[in-house]
Amino acid sequence: MPCQTPVIVALDFPDMSAAVALAEQLDPAQCRVKVGKELFTSSGPAVIERLHQLGFEVFLDLKFHDIPNTTAGAVSAAAELGVWMVNVHAGGGRRMMEACREALDGRRGHRPLLTAVTVLTSLEQEDLLEVGVDIEPMVQVQRLARLTQECGLDGVVCSAREAKALRSALGNDLLLVTPGIRPVDAVADDQRRIVTPLQAIENGSSYLVIGRPITKAPDPAQALADIVAELSVSV
Ligand SMILES: O=C(O)c1cc(=O)[nH]c(=O)n1[C@@H]1O[C@H](COP(=O)(O)O)[C@@H](O)[C@H]1O
């Protein structure tokens, strides 16, 4: 059964056996899964194949950021793996994002969704200032989201704090993929621009990326079920 909820569980584990052990506790009808830099670096395409065998759609979160030719090649290689979504950094600029979109458009067969990270949810205004961006995260997110939309990508990765403003500025077609999700009683960890699951959906998020609040919970399946119940999504 295809996934019926907006939840994407981040499998941030050091190796394939730990990631698969967690995934086996989850139901592919209740969530998609995300493979990021740590897990993909240790396990490679084999982990994607195994998660597909378990019935999950996979978001390959490698946040590519390089010259256009290199990044377009990386996105094409991700498409070969049959992943559901792949992402780049919007900071790579217009020509990089267009090259990635054109590479996917030019493919026959499977085409993953292509999204671009705007401002990482671990960053706040002071962090941006230190790297030479002298504006509020909200403004920078809107600027990069508009550029992403002009380049014809499917969506952006941002905080759900920015979702409402993006929906009114850019409409309903752009997917808003929002990490930095924390249930009311959860710790923020290294995240800064956090939002609860329900508030994220109310703000207009399309997908909620949730890692530690589920993966480090004593009972991950129950933690996922609680979040799905909070969203009143019927599976
Ligand atoms: O692209 C991402 O998925 C991402 C972008 C972003 O701005 N912030 C962010 O936290 N993420 C990812 O989302 C996940 C969040 O995990 P938790 O903080 O454990 O819920 C991690 O795997 C991050 O790599």
JSON list of C-alpha atoms in Angstrom, two decimals, residues 12-182:
[
{"chain": "A", "resi": 12, "resn": "ASP", "atom": "CA", "xyz": [20.35, 8.77, 10.53]},
{"chain": "A", "resi": 13, "resn": "PHE", "atom": "CA", "xyz": [22.26, 5.64, 11.51]},
{"chain": "A", "resi": 14, "resn": "PRO", "atom": "CA", "xyz": [25.91, 4.67, 11.20]},
{"chain": "A", "resi": 15, "resn": "ASP", "atom": "CA", "xyz": [25.31, 1.49, 9.24]},
{"chain": "A", "resi": 16, "resn": "MET", "atom": "CA", "xyz": [22.80, -0.51, 7.23]},
{"chain": "A", "resi": 17, "resn": "SER", "atom": "CA", "xyz": [21.93, -3.05, 9.89]},
{"chain": "A", "resi": 18, "resn": "ALA", "atom": "CA", "xyz": [20.92, -0.38, 12.40]},
{"chain": "A", "resi": 19, "resn": "ALA", "atom": "CA", "xyz": [18.87, 1.47, 9.77]},
{"chain": "A", "resi": 20, "resn": "VAL", "atom": "CA", "xyz": [17.13, -1.67, 8.55]},
{"chain": "A", "resi": 21, "resn": "ALA", "atom": "CA", "xyz": [16.41, -2.80, 12.12]},
{"chain": "A", "resi": 22, "resn": "LEU", "atom": "CA", "xyz": [14.59, 0.48, 12.72]},
{"chain": "A", "resi": 23, "resn": "ALA", "atom": "CA", "xyz": [12.81, 0.44, 9.36]},
{"chain": "A", "resi": 24, "resn": "GLU", "atom": "CA", "xyz": [11.53, -3.08, 10.03]},
{"chain": "A", "resi": 25, "resn": "GLN", "atom": "CA", "xyz": [9.60, -1.70, 13.00]},
{"chain": "A", "resi": 26, "resn": "LEU", "atom": "CA", "xyz": [7.78, 0.81, 10.78]},
{"chain": "A", "resi": 27, "resn": "ASP", "atom": "CA", "xyz": [4.92, 0.41, 8.30]},
{"chain": "A", "resi": 28, "resn": "PRO", "atom": "CA", "xyz": [5.50, 1.73, 4.74]},
{"chain": "A", "resi": 29, "resn": "ALA", "atom": "CA", "xyz": [1.82, 2.81, 4.70]},
{"chain": "A", "resi": 30, "resn": "GLN", "atom": "CA", "xyz": [2.56, 5.15, 7.61]},
{"chain": "A", "resi": 31, "resn": "CYS", "atom": "CA", "xyz": [5.80, 6.80, 6.50]},
{"chain": "A", "resi": 32, "resn": "ARG", "atom": "CA", "xyz": [8.47, 7.22, 3.90]},
{"chain": "A", "resi": 33, "resn": "VAL", "atom": "CA", "xyz": [12.13, 7.01, 4.92]},
{"chain": "A", "resi": 34, "resn": "LYS", "atom": "CA", "xyz": [15.11, 9.27, 4.37]},
{"chain": "A", "resi": 35, "resn": "VAL", "atom": "CA", "xyz": [18.67, 8.14, 3.74]},
{"chain": "A", "resi": 36, "resn": "GLY", "atom": "CA", "xyz": [21.20, 10.86, 4.48]},
{"chain": "A", "resi": 37, "resn": "LYS", "atom": "CA", "xyz": [24.92, 11.44, 4.30]},
{"chain": "A", "resi": 38, "resn": "GLU", "atom": "CA", "xyz": [26.00, 9.21, 7.19]},
{"chain": "A", "resi": 39, "resn": "LEU", "atom": "CA", "xyz": [24.03, 6.13, 6.16]},
{"chain": "A", "resi": 40, "resn": "PHE", "atom": "CA", "xyz": [24.69, 6.46, 2.43]},
{"chain": "A", "resi": 41, "resn": "THR", "atom": "CA", "xyz": [28.40, 7.02, 2.97]},
{"chain": "A", "resi": 42, "resn": "SER", "atom": "CA", "xyz": [28.67, 3.88, 5.09]},
{"chain": "A", "resi": 43, "resn": "SER", "atom": "CA", "xyz": [26.27, 1.64, 3.16]},
{"chain": "A", "resi": 44, "resn": "GLY", "atom": "CA", "xyz": [25.86, 2.98, -0.38]},
{"chain": "A", "resi": 45, "resn": "PRO", "atom": "CA", "xyz": [23.11, 1.93, -2.82]},
{"chain": "A", "resi": 46, "resn": "ALA", "atom": "CA", "xyz": [22.61, -1.41, -1.03]},
{"chain": "A", "resi": 47, "resn": "VAL", "atom": "CA", "xyz": [20.69, 0.29, 1.75]},
{"chain": "A", "resi": 48, "resn": "ILE", "atom": "CA", "xyz": [18.32, 1.92, -0.75]},
{"chain": "A", "resi": 49, "resn": "GLU", "atom": "CA", "xyz": [17.69, -1.44, -2.38]},
{"chain": "A", "resi": 50, "resn": "ARG", "atom": "CA", "xyz": [16.94, -3.06, 0.98]},
{"chain": "A", "resi": 51, "resn": "LEU", "atom": "CA", "xyz": [14.53, -0.27, 1.99]},
{"chain": "A", "resi": 52, "resn": "HIS", "atom": "CA", "xyz": [12.76, -0.63, -1.35]},
{"chain": "A", "resi": 53, "resn": "GLN", "atom": "CA", "xyz": [12.43, -4.37, -0.71]},
{"chain": "A", "resi": 54, "resn": "LEU", "atom": "CA", "xyz": [10.77, -3.54, 2.61]},
{"chain": "A", "resi": 55, "resn": "GLY", "atom": "CA", "xyz": [8.23, -1.45, 0.68]},
{"chain": "A", "resi": 56, "resn": "PHE", "atom": "CA", "xyz": [9.43, 2.08, 1.53]},
{"chain": "A", "resi": 57, "resn": "GLU", "atom": "CA", "xyz": [9.68, 5.06, -0.76]},
{"chain": "A", "resi": 58, "resn": "VAL", "atom": "CA", "xyz": [13.09, 6.63, -0.17]},
{"chain": "A", "resi": 59, "resn": "PHE", "atom": "CA", "xyz": [14.17, 10.27, 0.00]},
{"chain": "A", "resi": 60, "resn": "LEU", "atom": "CA", "xyz": [17.89, 10.33, -0.80]},
{"chain": "A", "resi": 61, "resn": "ASP", "atom": "CA", "xyz": [19.06, 13.39, 1.14]},
{"chain": "A", "resi": 62, "resn": "LEU", "atom": "CA", "xyz": [22.60, 14.08, -0.04]},
{"chain": "A", "resi": 63, "resn": "LYS", "atom": "CA", "xyz": [22.06, 17.83, -0.52]},
{"chain": "A", "resi": 64, "resn": "PHE", "atom": "CA", "xyz": [24.21, 18.03, -3.63]},
{"chain": "A", "resi": 65, "resn": "HIS", "atom": "CA", "xyz": [26.02, 21.37, -4.03]},
{"chain": "A", "resi": 66, "resn": "ASP", "atom": "CA", "xyz": [28.63, 21.62, -6.77]},
{"chain": "A", "resi": 67, "resn": "ILE", "atom": "CA", "xyz": [29.11, 22.93, -10.30]},
{"chain": "A", "resi": 68, "resn": "PRO", "atom": "CA", "xyz": [26.15, 22.31, -12.64]},
{"chain": "A", "resi": 69, "resn": "ASN", "atom": "CA", "xyz": [27.68, 19.40, -14.58]},
{"chain": "A", "resi": 70, "resn": "THR", "atom": "CA", "xyz": [28.74, 17.49, -11.46]},
{"chain": "A", "resi": 71, "resn": "THR", "atom": "CA", "xyz": [25.46, 18.03, -9.65]},
{"chain": "A", "resi": 72, "resn": "ALA", "atom": "CA", "xyz": [23.32, 17.08, -12.65]},
{"chain": "A", "resi": 73, "resn": "GLY", "atom": "CA", "xyz": [25.30, 13.84, -12.91]},
{"chain": "A", "resi": 74, "resn": "ALA", "atom": "CA", "xyz": [24.80, 13.11, -9.23]},
{"chain": "A", "resi": 75, "resn": "VAL", "atom": "CA", "xyz": [21.05, 13.68, -9.48]},
{"chain": "A", "resi": 76, "resn": "SER", "atom": "CA", "xyz": [20.89, 11.38, -12.52]},
{"chain": "A", "resi": 77, "resn": "ALA", "atom": "CA", "xyz": [22.77, 8.70, -10.58]},
{"chain": "A", "resi": 78, "resn": "ALA", "atom": "CA", "xyz": [20.21, 9.07, -7.76]},
{"chain": "A", "resi": 79, "resn": "ALA", "atom": "CA", "xyz": [17.41, 8.62, -10.29]},
{"chain": "A", "resi": 80, "resn": "GLU", "atom": "CA", "xyz": [19.03, 5.35, -11.39]},
{"chain": "A", "resi": 81, "resn": "LEU", "atom": "CA", "xyz": [18.60, 4.09, -7.82]},
{"chain": "A", "resi": 82, "resn": "GLY", "atom": "CA", "xyz": [14.83, 4.54, -8.12]},
{"chain": "A", "resi": 83, "resn": "VAL", "atom": "CA", "xyz": [14.54, 6.93, -5.20]},
{"chain": "A", "resi": 84, "resn": "TRP", "atom": "CA", "xyz": [11.31, 8.86, -4.64]},
{"chain": "A", "resi": 85, "resn": "MET", "atom": "CA", "xyz": [12.99, 12.22, -3.90]},
{"chain": "A", "resi": 86, "resn": "VAL", "atom": "CA", "xyz": [16.48, 13.70, -4.18]},
{"chain": "A", "resi": 87, "resn": "ASN", "atom": "CA", "xyz": [17.72, 17.12, -3.11]},
{"chain": "A", "resi": 88, "resn": "VAL", "atom": "CA", "xyz": [20.33, 19.78, -3.84]},
{"chain": "A", "resi": 89, "resn": "HIS", "atom": "CA", "xyz": [21.28, 23.05, -2.11]},
{"chain": "A", "resi": 90, "resn": "ALA", "atom": "CA", "xyz": [19.47, 26.03, -3.64]},
{"chain": "A", "resi": 91, "resn": "GLY", "atom": "CA", "xyz": [22.64, 28.01, -2.84]},
{"chain": "A", "resi": 92, "resn": "GLY", "atom": "CA", "xyz": [24.24, 26.22, -5.81]},
{"chain": "A", "resi": 93, "resn": "GLY", "atom": "CA", "xyz": [22.39, 28.75, -7.90]},
{"chain": "A", "resi": 94, "resn": "ARG", "atom": "CA", "xyz": [20.15, 28.98, -10.94]},
{"chain": "A", "resi": 95, "resn": "ARG", "atom": "CA", "xyz": [22.36, 27.24, -13.48]},
{"chain": "A", "resi": 96, "resn": "MET", "atom": "CA", "xyz": [23.05, 24.34, -11.12]},
{"chain": "A", "resi": 97, "resn": "MET", "atom": "CA", "xyz": [19.37, 23.80, -10.34]},
{"chain": "A", "resi": 98, "resn": "GLU", "atom": "CA", "xyz": [18.33, 24.11, -13.99]},
{"chain": "A", "resi": 99, "resn": "ALA", "atom": "CA", "xyz": [20.98, 21.58, -15.01]},
{"chain": "A", "resi": 100, "resn": "CYS", "atom": "CA", "xyz": [19.63, 19.12, -12.43]},
{"chain": "A", "resi": 101, "resn": "ARG", "atom": "CA", "xyz": [16.04, 19.58, -13.52]},
{"chain": "A", "resi": 102, "resn": "GLU", "atom": "CA", "xyz": [16.98, 19.24, -17.20]},
{"chain": "A", "resi": 103, "resn": "ALA", "atom": "CA", "xyz": [18.96, 16.08, -16.47]},
{"chain": "A", "resi": 104, "resn": "LEU", "atom": "CA", "xyz": [15.89, 14.51, -14.87]},
{"chain": "A", "resi": 105, "resn": "ASP", "atom": "CA", "xyz": [13.53, 15.79, -17.57]},
{"chain": "A", "resi": 106, "resn": "GLY", "atom": "CA", "xyz": [15.79, 14.25, -20.20]},
{"chain": "A", "resi": 107, "resn": "ARG", "atom": "CA", "xyz": [15.66, 10.79, -18.66]},
{"chain": "A", "resi": 108, "resn": "ARG", "atom": "CA", "xyz": [13.48, 7.96, -19.78]},
{"chain": "A", "resi": 109, "resn": "GLY", "atom": "CA", "xyz": [11.87, 5.97, -17.01]},
{"chain": "A", "resi": 110, "resn": "HIS", "atom": "CA", "xyz": [11.77, 6.82, -13.35]},
{"chain": "A", "resi": 111, "resn": "ARG", "atom": "CA", "xyz": [11.96, 10.51, -12.39]},
{"chain": "A", "resi": 112, "resn": "PRO", "atom": "CA", "xyz": [12.40, 11.33, -8.70]},
{"chain": "A", "resi": 113, "resn": "LEU", "atom": "CA", "xyz": [11.02, 14.49, -7.18]},
{"chain": "A", "resi": 114, "resn": "LEU", "atom": "CA", "xyz": [13.72, 17.16, -7.07]},
{"chain": "A", "resi": 115, "resn": "THR", "atom": "CA", "xyz": [13.83, 19.55, -4.12]},
{"chain": "A", "resi": 116, "resn": "ALA", "atom": "CA", "xyz": [16.25, 22.26, -2.98]},
{"chain": "A", "resi": 117, "resn": "VAL", "atom": "CA", "xyz": [17.37, 23.07, 0.55]},
{"chain": "A", "resi": 118, "resn": "THR", "atom": "CA", "xyz": [16.89, 26.78, 1.31]},
{"chain": "A", "resi": 119, "resn": "VAL", "atom": "CA", "xyz": [18.27, 27.62, 4.79]},
{"chain": "A", "resi": 120, "resn": "LEU", "atom": "CA", "xyz": [19.10, 24.66, 7.04]},
{"chain": "A", "resi": 121, "resn": "THR", "atom": "CA", "xyz": [16.75, 24.34, 10.02]},
{"chain": "A", "resi": 122, "resn": "SER", "atom": "CA", "xyz": [19.79, 24.26, 12.33]},
{"chain": "A", "resi": 123, "resn": "LEU", "atom": "CA", "xyz": [20.58, 27.89, 11.44]},
{"chain": "A", "resi": 124, "resn": "GLU", "atom": "CA", "xyz": [19.23, 31.09, 12.93]},
{"chain": "A", "resi": 125, "resn": "GLN", "atom": "CA", "xyz": [19.85, 34.73, 12.16]},
{"chain": "A", "resi": 126, "resn": "GLU", "atom": "CA", "xyz": [23.23, 35.00, 13.92]},
{"chain": "A", "resi": 127, "resn": "ASP", "atom": "CA", "xyz": [24.52, 31.97, 12.01]},
{"chain": "A", "resi": 128, "resn": "LEU", "atom": "CA", "xyz": [23.54, 33.55, 8.70]},
{"chain": "A", "resi": 129, "resn": "LEU", "atom": "CA", "xyz": [25.28, 36.76, 9.68]},
{"chain": "A", "resi": 130, "resn": "GLU", "atom": "CA", "xyz": [28.55, 34.86, 10.31]},
{"chain": "A", "resi": 131, "resn": "VAL", "atom": "CA", "xyz": [28.49, 33.48, 6.77]},
{"chain": "A", "resi": 132, "resn": "GLY", "atom": "CA", "xyz": [27.77, 36.86, 5.23]},
{"chain": "A", "resi": 133, "resn": "VAL", "atom": "CA", "xyz": [23.99, 36.67, 4.90]},
{"chain": "A", "resi": 134, "resn": "ASP", "atom": "CA", "xyz": [22.76, 39.80, 6.67]},
{"chain": "A", "resi": 135, "resn": "ILE", "atom": "CA", "xyz": [19.01, 39.09, 6.57]},
{"chain": "A", "resi": 136, "resn": "GLU", "atom": "CA", "xyz": [16.43, 37.08, 8.50]},
{"chain": "A", "resi": 137, "resn": "PRO", "atom": "CA", "xyz": [16.13, 33.36, 7.67]},
{"chain": "A", "resi": 138, "resn": "MET", "atom": "CA", "xyz": [12.56, 33.99, 6.48]},
{"chain": "A", "resi": 139, "resn": "VAL", "atom": "CA", "xyz": [13.73, 36.46, 3.83]},
{"chain": "A", "resi": 140, "resn": "GLN", "atom": "CA", "xyz": [16.57, 34.25, 2.62]},
{"chain": "A", "resi": 141, "resn": "VAL", "atom": "CA", "xyz": [14.25, 31.22, 2.49]},
{"chain": "A", "resi": 142, "resn": "GLN", "atom": "CA", "xyz": [11.72, 33.16, 0.39]},
{"chain": "A", "resi": 143, "resn": "ARG", "atom": "CA", "xyz": [14.43, 34.36, -1.97]},
{"chain": "A", "resi": 144, "resn": "LEU", "atom": "CA", "xyz": [15.84, 30.85, -2.52]},
{"chain": "A", "resi": 145, "resn": "ALA", "atom": "CA", "xyz": [12.38, 29.27, -2.76]},
{"chain": "A", "resi": 146, "resn": "ARG", "atom": "CA", "xyz": [11.38, 31.70, -5.48]},
{"chain": "A", "resi": 147, "resn": "LEU", "atom": "CA", "xyz": [14.59, 30.90, -7.38]},
{"chain": "A", "resi": 148, "resn": "THR", "atom": "CA", "xyz": [13.93, 27.17, -6.94]},
{"chain": "A", "resi": 149, "resn": "GLN", "atom": "CA", "xyz": [10.43, 27.56, -8.35]},
{"chain": "A", "resi": 150, "resn": "GLU", "atom": "CA", "xyz": [11.73, 29.58, -11.32]},
{"chain": "A", "resi": 151, "resn": "CYS", "atom": "CA", "xyz": [14.17, 26.75, -12.05]},
{"chain": "A", "resi": 152, "resn": "GLY", "atom": "CA", "xyz": [11.26, 24.31, -12.30]},
{"chain": "A", "resi": 153, "resn": "LEU", "atom": "CA", "xyz": [12.07, 22.10, -9.32]},
{"chain": "A", "resi": 154, "resn": "ASP", "atom": "CA", "xyz": [9.29, 20.26, -7.50]},
{"chain": "A", "resi": 155, "resn": "GLY", "atom": "CA", "xyz": [9.80, 21.82, -4.10]},
{"chain": "A", "resi": 156, "resn": "VAL", "atom": "CA", "xyz": [11.97, 23.18, -1.33]},
{"chain": "A", "resi": 157, "resn": "VAL", "atom": "CA", "xyz": [13.28, 22.03, 2.03]},
{"chain": "A", "resi": 158, "resn": "CYS", "atom": "CA", "xyz": [12.68, 24.70, 4.68]},
{"chain": "A", "resi": 159, "resn": "SER", "atom": "CA", "xyz": [11.41, 25.11, 8.23]},
{"chain": "A", "resi": 160, "resn": "ALA", "atom": "CA", "xyz": [7.67, 24.88, 8.70]},
{"chain": "A", "resi": 161, "resn": "ARG", "atom": "CA", "xyz": [8.04, 28.32, 10.29]},
{"chain": "A", "resi": 162, "resn": "GLU", "atom": "CA", "xyz": [8.37, 29.67, 6.76]},
{"chain": "A", "resi": 163, "resn": "ALA", "atom": "CA", "xyz": [5.67, 27.48, 5.21]},
{"chain": "A", "resi": 164, "resn": "LYS", "atom": "CA", "xyz": [2.76, 29.89, 5.57]},
{"chain": "A", "resi": 165, "resn": "ALA", "atom": "CA", "xyz": [4.63, 32.78, 3.96]},
{"chain": "A", "resi": 166, "resn": "LEU", "atom": "CA", "xyz": [5.86, 30.55, 1.14]},
{"chain": "A", "resi": 167, "resn": "ARG", "atom": "CA", "xyz": [2.37, 29.27, 0.44]},
{"chain": "A", "resi": 168, "resn": "SER", "atom": "CA", "xyz": [0.98, 32.78, 0.12]},
{"chain": "A", "resi": 169, "resn": "ALA", "atom": "CA", "xyz": [3.95, 34.05, -1.93]},
{"chain": "A", "resi": 170, "resn": "LEU", "atom": "CA", "xyz": [4.47, 31.05, -4.21]},
{"chain": "A", "resi": 171, "resn": "GLY", "atom": "CA", "xyz": [1.15, 29.18, -4.30]},
{"chain": "A", "resi": 172, "resn": "ASN", "atom": "CA", "xyz": [0.15, 25.59, -3.65]},
{"chain": "A", "resi": 173, "resn": "ASP", "atom": "CA", "xyz": [2.12, 23.73, -6.33]},
{"chain": "A", "resi": 174, "resn": "LEU", "atom": "CA", "xyz": [5.55, 23.88, -4.69]},
{"chain": "A", "resi": 175, "resn": "LEU", "atom": "CA", "xyz": [6.21, 20.98, -2.31]},
{"chain": "A", "resi": 176, "resn": "LEU", "atom": "CA", "xyz": [7.31, 22.16, 1.14]},
{"chain": "A", "resi": 177, "resn": "VAL", "atom": "CA", "xyz": [9.47, 19.51, 2.81]},
{"chain": "A", "resi": 178, "resn": "THR", "atom": "CA", "xyz": [9.99, 20.51, 6.43]},
{"chain": "A", "resi": 179, "resn": "PRO", "atom": "CA", "xyz": [12.55, 19.07, 8.87]},
{"chain": "A", "resi": 180, "resn": "GLY", "atom": "CA", "xyz": [13.07, 20.58, 12.33]},
{"chain": "A", "resi": 181, "resn": "ILE", "atom": "CA", "xyz": [9.84, 18.96, 13.51]},
{"chain": "A", "resi": 182, "resn": "ARG", "atom": "CA", "xyz": [9.51, 18.46, 17.26]}
]
